[in-house]
Coordinates of C-alpha atoms and ligand atoms in Angstrom, one line a residue:
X1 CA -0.3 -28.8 107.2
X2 CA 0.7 -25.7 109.2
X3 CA 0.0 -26.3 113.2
X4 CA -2.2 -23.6 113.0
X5 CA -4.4 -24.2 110.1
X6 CA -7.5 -25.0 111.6
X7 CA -9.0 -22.1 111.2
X8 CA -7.9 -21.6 107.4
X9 CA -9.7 -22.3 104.2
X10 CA -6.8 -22.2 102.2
X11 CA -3.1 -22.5 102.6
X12 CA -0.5 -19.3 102.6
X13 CA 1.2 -18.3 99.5
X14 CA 4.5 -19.5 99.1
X15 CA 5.7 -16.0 98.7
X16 CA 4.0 -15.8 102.3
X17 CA 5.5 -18.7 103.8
X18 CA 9.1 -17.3 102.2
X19 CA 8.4 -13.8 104.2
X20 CA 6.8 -14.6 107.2
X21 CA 9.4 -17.5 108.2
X22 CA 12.1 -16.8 111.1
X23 CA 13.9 -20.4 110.7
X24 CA 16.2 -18.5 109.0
X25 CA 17.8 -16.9 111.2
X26 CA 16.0 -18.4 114.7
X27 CA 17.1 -21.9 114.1
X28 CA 20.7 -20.6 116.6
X29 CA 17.6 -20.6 119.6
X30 CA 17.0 -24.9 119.0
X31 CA 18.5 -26.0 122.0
X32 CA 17.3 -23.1 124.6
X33 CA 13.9 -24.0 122.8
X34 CA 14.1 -27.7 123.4
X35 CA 15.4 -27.0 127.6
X36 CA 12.5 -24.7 127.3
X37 CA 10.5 -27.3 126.0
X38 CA 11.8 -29.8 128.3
X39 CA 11.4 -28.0 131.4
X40 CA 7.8 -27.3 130.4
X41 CA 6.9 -31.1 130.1
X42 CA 8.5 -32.0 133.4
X43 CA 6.2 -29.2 134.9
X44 CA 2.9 -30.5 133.1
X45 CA 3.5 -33.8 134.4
X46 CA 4.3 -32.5 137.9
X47 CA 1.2 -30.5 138.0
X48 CA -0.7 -33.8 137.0
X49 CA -1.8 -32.0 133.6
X50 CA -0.5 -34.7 131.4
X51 CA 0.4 -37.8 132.7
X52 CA 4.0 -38.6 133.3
X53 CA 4.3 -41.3 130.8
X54 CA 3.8 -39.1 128.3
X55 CA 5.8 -36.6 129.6
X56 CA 8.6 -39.2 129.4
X57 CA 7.9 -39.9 125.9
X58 CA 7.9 -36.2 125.1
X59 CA 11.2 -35.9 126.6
X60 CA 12.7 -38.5 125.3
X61 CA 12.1 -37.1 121.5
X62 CA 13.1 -34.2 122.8
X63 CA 16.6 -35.0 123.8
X64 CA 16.7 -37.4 120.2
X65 CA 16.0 -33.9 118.1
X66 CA 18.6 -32.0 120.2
X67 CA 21.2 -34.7 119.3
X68 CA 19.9 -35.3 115.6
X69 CA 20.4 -31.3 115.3
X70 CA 23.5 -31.5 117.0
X71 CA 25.0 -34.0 114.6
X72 CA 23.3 -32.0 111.4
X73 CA 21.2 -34.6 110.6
X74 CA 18.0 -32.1 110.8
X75 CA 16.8 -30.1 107.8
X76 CA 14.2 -27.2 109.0
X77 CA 11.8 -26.1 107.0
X78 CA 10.8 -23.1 105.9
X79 CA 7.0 -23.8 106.1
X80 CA 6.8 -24.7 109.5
X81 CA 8.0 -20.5 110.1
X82 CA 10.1 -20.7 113.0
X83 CA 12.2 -22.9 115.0
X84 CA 9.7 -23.6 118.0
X85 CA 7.2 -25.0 115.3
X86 CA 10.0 -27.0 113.6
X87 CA 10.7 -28.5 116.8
X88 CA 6.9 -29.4 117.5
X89 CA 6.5 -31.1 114.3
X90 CA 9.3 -32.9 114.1
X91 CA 8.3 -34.2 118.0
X92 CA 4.8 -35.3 117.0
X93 CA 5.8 -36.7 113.7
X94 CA 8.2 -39.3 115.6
X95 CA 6.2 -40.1 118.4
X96 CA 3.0 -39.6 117.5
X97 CA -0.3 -37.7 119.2
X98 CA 1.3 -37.7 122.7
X99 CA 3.9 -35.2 121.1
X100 CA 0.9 -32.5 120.7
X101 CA 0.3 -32.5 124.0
X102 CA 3.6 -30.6 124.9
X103 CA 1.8 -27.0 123.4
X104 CA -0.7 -27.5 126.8
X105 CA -0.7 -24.4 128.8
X106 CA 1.8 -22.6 127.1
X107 CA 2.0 -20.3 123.6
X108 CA 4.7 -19.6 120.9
X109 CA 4.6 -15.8 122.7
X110 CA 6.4 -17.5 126.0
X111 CA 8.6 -20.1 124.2
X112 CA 10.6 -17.2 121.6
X113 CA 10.8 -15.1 124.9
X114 CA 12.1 -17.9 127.2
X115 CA 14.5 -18.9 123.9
X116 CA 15.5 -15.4 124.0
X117 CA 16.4 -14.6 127.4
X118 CA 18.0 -17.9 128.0
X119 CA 20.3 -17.0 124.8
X120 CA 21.2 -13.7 125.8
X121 CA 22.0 -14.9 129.7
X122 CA 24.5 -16.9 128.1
X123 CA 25.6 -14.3 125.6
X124 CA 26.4 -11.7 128.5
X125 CA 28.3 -14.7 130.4
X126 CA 30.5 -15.5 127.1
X127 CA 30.9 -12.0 126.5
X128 CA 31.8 -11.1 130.0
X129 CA 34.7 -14.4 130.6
X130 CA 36.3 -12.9 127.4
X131 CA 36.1 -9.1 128.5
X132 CA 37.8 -10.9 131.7
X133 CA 40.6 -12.0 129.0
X134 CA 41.1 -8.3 127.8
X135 CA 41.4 -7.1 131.4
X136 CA 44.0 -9.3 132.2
X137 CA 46.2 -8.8 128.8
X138 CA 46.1 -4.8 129.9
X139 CA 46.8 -5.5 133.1
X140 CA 49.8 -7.6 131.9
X141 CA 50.7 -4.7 129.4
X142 CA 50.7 -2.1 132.3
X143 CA 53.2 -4.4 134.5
X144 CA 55.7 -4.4 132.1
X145 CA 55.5 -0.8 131.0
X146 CA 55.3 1.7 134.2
X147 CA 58.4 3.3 133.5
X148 CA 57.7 3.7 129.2
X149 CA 56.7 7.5 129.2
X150 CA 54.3 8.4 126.3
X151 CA 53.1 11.9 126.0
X152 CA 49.6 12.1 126.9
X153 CA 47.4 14.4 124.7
X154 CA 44.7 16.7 124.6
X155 CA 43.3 17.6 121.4
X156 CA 45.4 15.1 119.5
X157 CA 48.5 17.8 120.8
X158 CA 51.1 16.7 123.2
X159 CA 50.0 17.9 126.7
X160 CA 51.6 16.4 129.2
X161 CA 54.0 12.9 130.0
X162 CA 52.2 9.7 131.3
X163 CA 53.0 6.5 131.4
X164 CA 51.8 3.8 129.1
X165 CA 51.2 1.5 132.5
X166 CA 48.9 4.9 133.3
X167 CA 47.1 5.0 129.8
X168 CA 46.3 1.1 129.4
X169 CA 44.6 1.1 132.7
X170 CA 42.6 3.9 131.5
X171 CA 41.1 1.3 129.2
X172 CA 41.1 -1.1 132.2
X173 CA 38.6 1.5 133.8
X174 CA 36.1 1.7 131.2
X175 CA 36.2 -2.3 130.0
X176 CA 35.8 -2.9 134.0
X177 CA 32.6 -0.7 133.9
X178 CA 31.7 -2.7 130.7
X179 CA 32.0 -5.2 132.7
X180 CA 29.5 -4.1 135.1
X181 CA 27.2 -2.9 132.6
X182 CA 26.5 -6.5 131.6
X183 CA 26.3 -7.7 134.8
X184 CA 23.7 -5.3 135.8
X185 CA 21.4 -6.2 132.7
X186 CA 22.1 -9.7 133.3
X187 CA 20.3 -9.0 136.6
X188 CA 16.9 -8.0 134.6
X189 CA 17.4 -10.8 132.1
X190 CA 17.3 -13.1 134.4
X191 CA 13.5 -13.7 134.9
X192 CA 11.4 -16.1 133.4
X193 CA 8.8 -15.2 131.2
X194 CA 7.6 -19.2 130.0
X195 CA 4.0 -20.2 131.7
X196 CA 3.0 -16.6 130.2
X197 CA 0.2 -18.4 127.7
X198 CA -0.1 -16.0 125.1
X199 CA -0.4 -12.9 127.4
X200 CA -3.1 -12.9 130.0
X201 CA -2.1 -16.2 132.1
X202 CA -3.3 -19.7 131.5
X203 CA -6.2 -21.7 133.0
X204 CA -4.0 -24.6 134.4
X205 CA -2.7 -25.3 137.8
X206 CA 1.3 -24.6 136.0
X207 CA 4.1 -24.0 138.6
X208 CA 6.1 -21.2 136.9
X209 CA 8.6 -21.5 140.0
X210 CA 9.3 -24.8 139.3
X211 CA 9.9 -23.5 135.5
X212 CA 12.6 -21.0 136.6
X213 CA 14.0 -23.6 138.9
X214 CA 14.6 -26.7 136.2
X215 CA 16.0 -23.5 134.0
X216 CA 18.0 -21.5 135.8
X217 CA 16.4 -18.5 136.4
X218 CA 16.7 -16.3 139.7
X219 CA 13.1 -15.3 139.4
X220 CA 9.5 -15.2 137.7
X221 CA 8.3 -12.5 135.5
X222 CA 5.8 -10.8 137.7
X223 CA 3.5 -9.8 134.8
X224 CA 2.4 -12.3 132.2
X225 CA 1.4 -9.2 129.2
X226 CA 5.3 -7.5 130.2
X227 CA 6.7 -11.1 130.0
X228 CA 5.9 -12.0 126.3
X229 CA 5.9 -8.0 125.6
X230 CA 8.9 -7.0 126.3
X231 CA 12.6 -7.1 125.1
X232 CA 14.1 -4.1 126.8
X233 CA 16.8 -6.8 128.3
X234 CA 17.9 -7.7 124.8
X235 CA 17.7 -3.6 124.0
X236 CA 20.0 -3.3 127.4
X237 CA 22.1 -5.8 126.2
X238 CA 22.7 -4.5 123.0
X239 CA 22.8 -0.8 124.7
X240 CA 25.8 -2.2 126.8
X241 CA 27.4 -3.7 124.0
X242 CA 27.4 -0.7 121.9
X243 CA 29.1 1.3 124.9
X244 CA 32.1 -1.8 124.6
X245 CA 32.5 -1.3 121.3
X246 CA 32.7 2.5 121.3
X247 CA 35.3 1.9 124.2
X248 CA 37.2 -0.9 121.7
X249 CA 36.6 1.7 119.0
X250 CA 38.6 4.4 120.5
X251 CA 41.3 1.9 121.4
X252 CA 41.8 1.0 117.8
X253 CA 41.5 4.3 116.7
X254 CA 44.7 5.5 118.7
X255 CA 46.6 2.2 117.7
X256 CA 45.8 2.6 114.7
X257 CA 47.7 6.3 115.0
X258 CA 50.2 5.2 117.1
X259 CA 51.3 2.4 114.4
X260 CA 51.2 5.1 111.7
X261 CA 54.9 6.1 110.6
X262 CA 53.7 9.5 112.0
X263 CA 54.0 8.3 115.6
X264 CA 55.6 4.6 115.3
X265 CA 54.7 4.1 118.9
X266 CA 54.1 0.6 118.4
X267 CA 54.5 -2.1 115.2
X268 CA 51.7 -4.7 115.2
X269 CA 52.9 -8.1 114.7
X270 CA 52.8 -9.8 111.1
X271 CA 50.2 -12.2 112.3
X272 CA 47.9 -9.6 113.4
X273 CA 48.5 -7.2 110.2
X274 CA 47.4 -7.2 106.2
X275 CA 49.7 -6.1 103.4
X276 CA 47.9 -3.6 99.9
X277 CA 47.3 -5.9 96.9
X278 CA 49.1 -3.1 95.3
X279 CA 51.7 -1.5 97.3
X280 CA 54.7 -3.9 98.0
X281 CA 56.0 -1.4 101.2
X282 CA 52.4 -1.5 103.4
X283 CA 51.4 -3.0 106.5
X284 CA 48.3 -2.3 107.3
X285 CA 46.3 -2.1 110.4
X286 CA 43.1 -3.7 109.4
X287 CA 42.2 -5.4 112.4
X288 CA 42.1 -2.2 114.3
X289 CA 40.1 -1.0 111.7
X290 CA 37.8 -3.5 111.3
X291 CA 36.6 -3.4 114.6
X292 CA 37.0 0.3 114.7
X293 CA 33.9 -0.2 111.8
X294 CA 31.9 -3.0 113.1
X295 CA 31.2 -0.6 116.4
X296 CA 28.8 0.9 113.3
X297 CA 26.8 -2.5 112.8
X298 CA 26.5 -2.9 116.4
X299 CA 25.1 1.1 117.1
X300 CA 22.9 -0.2 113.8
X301 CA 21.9 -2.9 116.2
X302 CA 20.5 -1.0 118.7
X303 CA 18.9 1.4 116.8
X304 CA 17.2 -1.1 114.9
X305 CA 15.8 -3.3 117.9
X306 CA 14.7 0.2 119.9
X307 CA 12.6 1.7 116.5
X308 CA 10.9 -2.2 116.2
X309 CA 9.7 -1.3 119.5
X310 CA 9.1 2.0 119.5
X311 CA 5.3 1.7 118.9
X312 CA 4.2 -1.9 119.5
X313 CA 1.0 -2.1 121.0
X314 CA 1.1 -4.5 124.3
X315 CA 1.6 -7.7 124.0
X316 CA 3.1 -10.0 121.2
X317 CA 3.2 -8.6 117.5
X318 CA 5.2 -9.7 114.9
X319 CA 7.1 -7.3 114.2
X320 CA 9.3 -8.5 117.2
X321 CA 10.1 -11.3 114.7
X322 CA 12.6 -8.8 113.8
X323 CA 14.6 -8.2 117.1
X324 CA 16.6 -11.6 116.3
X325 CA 18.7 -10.2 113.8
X326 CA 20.4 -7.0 115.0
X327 CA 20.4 -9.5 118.7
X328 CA 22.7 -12.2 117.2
X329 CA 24.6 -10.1 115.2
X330 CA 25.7 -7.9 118.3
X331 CA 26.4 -11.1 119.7
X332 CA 28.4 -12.6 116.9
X333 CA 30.7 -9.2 116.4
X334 CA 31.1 -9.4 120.3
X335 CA 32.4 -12.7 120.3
X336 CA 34.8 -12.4 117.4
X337 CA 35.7 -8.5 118.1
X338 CA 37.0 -9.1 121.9
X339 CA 39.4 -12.4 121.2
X340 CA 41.3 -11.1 118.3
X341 CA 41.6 -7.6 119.7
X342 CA 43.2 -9.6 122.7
X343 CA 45.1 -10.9 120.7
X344 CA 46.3 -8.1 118.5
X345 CA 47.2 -6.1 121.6
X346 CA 49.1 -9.2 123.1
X347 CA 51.6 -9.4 120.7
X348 CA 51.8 -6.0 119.3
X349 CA 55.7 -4.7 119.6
X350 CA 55.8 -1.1 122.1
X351 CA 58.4 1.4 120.4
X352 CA 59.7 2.8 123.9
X353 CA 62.4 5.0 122.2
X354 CA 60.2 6.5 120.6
X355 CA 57.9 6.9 122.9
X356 CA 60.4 8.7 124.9
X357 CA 61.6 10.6 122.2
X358 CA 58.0 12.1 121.4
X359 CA 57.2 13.0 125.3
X360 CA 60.8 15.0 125.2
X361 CA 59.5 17.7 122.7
X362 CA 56.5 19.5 122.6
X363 CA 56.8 21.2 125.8
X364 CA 55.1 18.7 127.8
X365 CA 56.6 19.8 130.7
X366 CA 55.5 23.3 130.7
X367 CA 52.6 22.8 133.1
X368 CA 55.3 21.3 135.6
X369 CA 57.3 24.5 134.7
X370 CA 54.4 26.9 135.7
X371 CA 54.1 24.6 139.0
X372 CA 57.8 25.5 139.4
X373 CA 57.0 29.2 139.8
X374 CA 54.0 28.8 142.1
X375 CA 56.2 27.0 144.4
X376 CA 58.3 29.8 144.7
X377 CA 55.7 32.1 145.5
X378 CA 53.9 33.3 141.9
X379 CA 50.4 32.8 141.9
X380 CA 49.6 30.4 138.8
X381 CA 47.5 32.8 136.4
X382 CA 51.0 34.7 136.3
X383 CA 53.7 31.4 136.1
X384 CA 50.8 30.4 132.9
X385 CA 51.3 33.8 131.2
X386 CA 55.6 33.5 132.3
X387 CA 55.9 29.8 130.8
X388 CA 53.3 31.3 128.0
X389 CA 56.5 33.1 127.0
X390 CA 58.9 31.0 127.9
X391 CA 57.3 28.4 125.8
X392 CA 57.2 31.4 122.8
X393 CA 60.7 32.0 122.9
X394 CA 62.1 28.3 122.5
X395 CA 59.5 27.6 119.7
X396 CA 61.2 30.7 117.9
X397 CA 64.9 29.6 119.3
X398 CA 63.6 26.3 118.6
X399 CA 64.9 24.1 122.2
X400 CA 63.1 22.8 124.8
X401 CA 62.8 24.7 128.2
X402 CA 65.4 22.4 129.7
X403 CA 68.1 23.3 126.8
X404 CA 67.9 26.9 128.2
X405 CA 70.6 28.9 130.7
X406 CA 69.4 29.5 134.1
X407 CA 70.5 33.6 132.8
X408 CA 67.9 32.7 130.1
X409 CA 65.1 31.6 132.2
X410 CA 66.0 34.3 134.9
X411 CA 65.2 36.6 132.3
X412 CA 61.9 35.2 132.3
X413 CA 61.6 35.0 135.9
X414 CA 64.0 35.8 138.7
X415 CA 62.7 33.0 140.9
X416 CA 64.2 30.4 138.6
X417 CA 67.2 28.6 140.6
X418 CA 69.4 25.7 139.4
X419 CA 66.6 23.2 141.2
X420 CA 64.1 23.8 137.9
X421 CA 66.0 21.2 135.7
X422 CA 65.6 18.3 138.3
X423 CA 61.8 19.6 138.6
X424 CA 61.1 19.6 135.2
X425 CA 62.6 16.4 133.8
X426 CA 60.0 14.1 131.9
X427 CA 60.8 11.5 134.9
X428 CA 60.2 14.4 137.4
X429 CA 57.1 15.3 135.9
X430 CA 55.8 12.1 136.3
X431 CA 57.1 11.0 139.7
X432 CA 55.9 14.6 141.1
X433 CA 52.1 14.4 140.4
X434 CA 50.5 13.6 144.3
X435 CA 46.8 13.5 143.4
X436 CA 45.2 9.6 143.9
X437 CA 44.5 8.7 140.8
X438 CA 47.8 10.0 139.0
X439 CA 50.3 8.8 136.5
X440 CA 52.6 8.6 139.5
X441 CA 54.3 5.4 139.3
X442 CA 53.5 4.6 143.3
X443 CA 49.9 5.4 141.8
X444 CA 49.9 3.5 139.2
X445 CA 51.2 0.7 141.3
X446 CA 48.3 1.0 143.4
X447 CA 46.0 0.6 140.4
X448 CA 47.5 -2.8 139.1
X449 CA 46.8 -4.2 142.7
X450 CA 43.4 -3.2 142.3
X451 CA 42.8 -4.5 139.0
X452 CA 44.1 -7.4 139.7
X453 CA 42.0 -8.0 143.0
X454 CA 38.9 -7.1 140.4
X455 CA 40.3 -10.0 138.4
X456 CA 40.5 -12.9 141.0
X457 CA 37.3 -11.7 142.3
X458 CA 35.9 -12.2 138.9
Ligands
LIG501 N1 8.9 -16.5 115.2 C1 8.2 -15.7 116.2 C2 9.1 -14.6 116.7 O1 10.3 -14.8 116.6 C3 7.7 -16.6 117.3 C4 6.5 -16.0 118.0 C5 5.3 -16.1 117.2 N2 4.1 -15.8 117.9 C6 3.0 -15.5 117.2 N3 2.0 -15.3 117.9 N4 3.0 -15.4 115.9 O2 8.7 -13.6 117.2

């Protein structure tokens, strides 16, 4: 018999029972359901509202069914809908009536959101120690490459050199604001919504401090109806997760080029690479690419969680049954995403010839060139339009500017001098730029310091 049937003539159809169960999916929540459920019969035997012998007893089957799950030895049913009424059941049916006392003072409403904010806290921790692991590996990457000059580009077009130290730490910027991100929502996740009752409060003396105490929480939810109502943290979450992966996303998108025989800037390592079922020669990036496509089911995520709650009446309805889904799944391709993108970029071989090679052609220097002028006195709209033709005539002579006469340049400009070959070398280019935040290799030195002190802080 269902733990709400009371009130029912007749039982659900089966096809009912099939649809409207979440054990499915929601049986992942059985241990934040059974600390939940733990946590609430300490505080209902503190409060004096059951006594504490029963309390014990409660507890006691509690911990049994967390270990008998543990060990597999559980089978849910699909009957009992979820996993909090699972739980119950199997709790009364081994120790009897005192197991239906547990339900006292509280509702399903508060235990799926306490289940659900306990899960995500932990998500955002898991998620954030291996975000730590990526931070590192680019910091690591960075150390041993400040002097391998790539071009950087604009447009997918060479623009101008930078180092790869310079362009991993790029990424160190935007996963250490990822970083942040989740930190920040873990800050609004981390209030307790259990001793909610269905949605206006109960009628018992509970002490929800106590609750948020004996389960970690910083703090209460203020407002009972917004406690069982509301899931923007998982929507945060998931918001902030979808940012990560559009940042991982556009990492393996220019690895991905960059191990393309077009650019052969890097080879990824055999263990991190898939061969064609059909063509003997390939070695294909698919790990890139896989993750480069799973950013999709995770902006699917978010999408989905933010239209189930688009136009939900306060409090509780049903349809947040549905959040669970796109939650754990952003979870899931989090955890497995991060580590083997790690991984991948650990051991991935850096083509620094070639490299080289590709920032040598393509006129990267040409802005430096133009800077050349202005320090002898031409104001830059005018060194642009001179370098504009400079740049012109070695397409069509086909050499870089360096490869040209000083009589050639002069004819270009008669403030060229013999000094515009030092100023204009790839290294030059590189060591010259002053601004904080350059490719400069004293800048970039700077940078590792600070991402390392952001990692020991961590
Ligand atoms: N399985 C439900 C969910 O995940 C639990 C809450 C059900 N509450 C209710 N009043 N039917 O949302």
């Amino acid at each position: 018999m269902k733990l709400w049937a009371g009130r029912f003539s007749k039982s659900t159809a089966s096809s009912v029972d099939e649809f409207n169960a979440s054990i499915e999916f929601d049986k992942k929540l059985y241990k934040q359901d059974i600390l939940g459920s733990i946590a609430h019969a300490k505080m209902l035997s503190k409060q004096g509202i059951i006594p504490s012998s029963d309390a014990s007893v409660i507890i006691d089957g509690l911990h049994q069914i967390l270990e008998d799950i543990e060990a597999g030895k559980i089978e849910f049913k699909t009957e009992l809908e979820d996993i909090h009424m699972n739980i119950e059941k199997l709790l009364t049916d081994r120790i009897g009536d005192v197991g239906k006392k547990l339900h006292t003072a509280r509702s399903r409403n508060d235990q799926v959101a306490v289940d659900i904010r306990l899960y995500v806290k932990d998500a955002i921790t898991d998620i954030q120690s291996l975000l730590m692991e990526l931070l590192q590996a680019l910091v690591s990457i960075a150390e041993k490459n400040t002097d391998t000059i790539l071009p950087g580009y604009t447009h997918l077009q060479r623009a101008q050199p930078v180092t790869l130290a310079y362009h991993m730490l790029a990424y160190f910027q935007m996963f250490s604001r990822d970083h942040d991100r989740l930190s920040d929502s873990l800050k609004r996740t981390d209030s307790l919504p259990l001793g909610s009752g269905a949605l206006a409060g109960t009628t018992y003396e509970t002490d929800r401090d106590f609750l948020a105490k004996e389960l970690n929480f910083s703090k209460v939810c203020p407002n009972a109806m917004d406690a069982v109502s509301d899931r923007d943290f998982a929507i945060e979450f998931i918001s902030s997760a979808s940012i990560l992966m559009m940042h991982l996303s556009r990492f393996c998108e220019e690895l991905i080029l960059w191990s393309s025989s077009e650019f052969n800037f890097i080879e990824m390592d055999d263990a991190y690479s898939t061969g064609s079922s059909i063509m003997p020669q390939k070695k294909n990036p698919d790990i890139a690419e896989l993750i480069r496509g799973k950013t999709g089911r995770v902006y699917g995520n978010l999408i989905n969680i933010l239209t189930i709650m688009k136009s939900l009446p306060l409090a509780y309805n049903k349809d947040m049954q549905e959040d669970k889904p796109p939650l754990f799944d952003t979870v899931e391709t989090l955890k497995s995403s991060l580590p083997i993108f790690v991984a991948m970029i650990q051991t991935m071989k850096i083509n620094k010839e070639k490299m080289y090679s590709a920032a040598k052609s393509g006129f990267l220097n040409a802005t430096d060139a133009a800077d050349y002028l202005v320090s002898k006195g031409i104001p830059f709209r005018e060194c642009h339009e001179i370098i504009g033709r400079l740049v012109l005539h070695c397409i069509q002579n086909n050499k870089a500017i360096e490869e040209l006469s000083l009589d050639e340049l002069k004819r270009f400009s008669d403030r060229f001098e013999e000094d515009v070959y030092e100023k204009i070398s790839i290294e030059n280019c590189i060591a010259a730029k002053k601004s904080s935040g350059s490719t400069s290799i004293e800048n970039v030195a700077i940078m590792i310091e600070q991402a390392k002190k952001l990692i020991t802080k961590n």
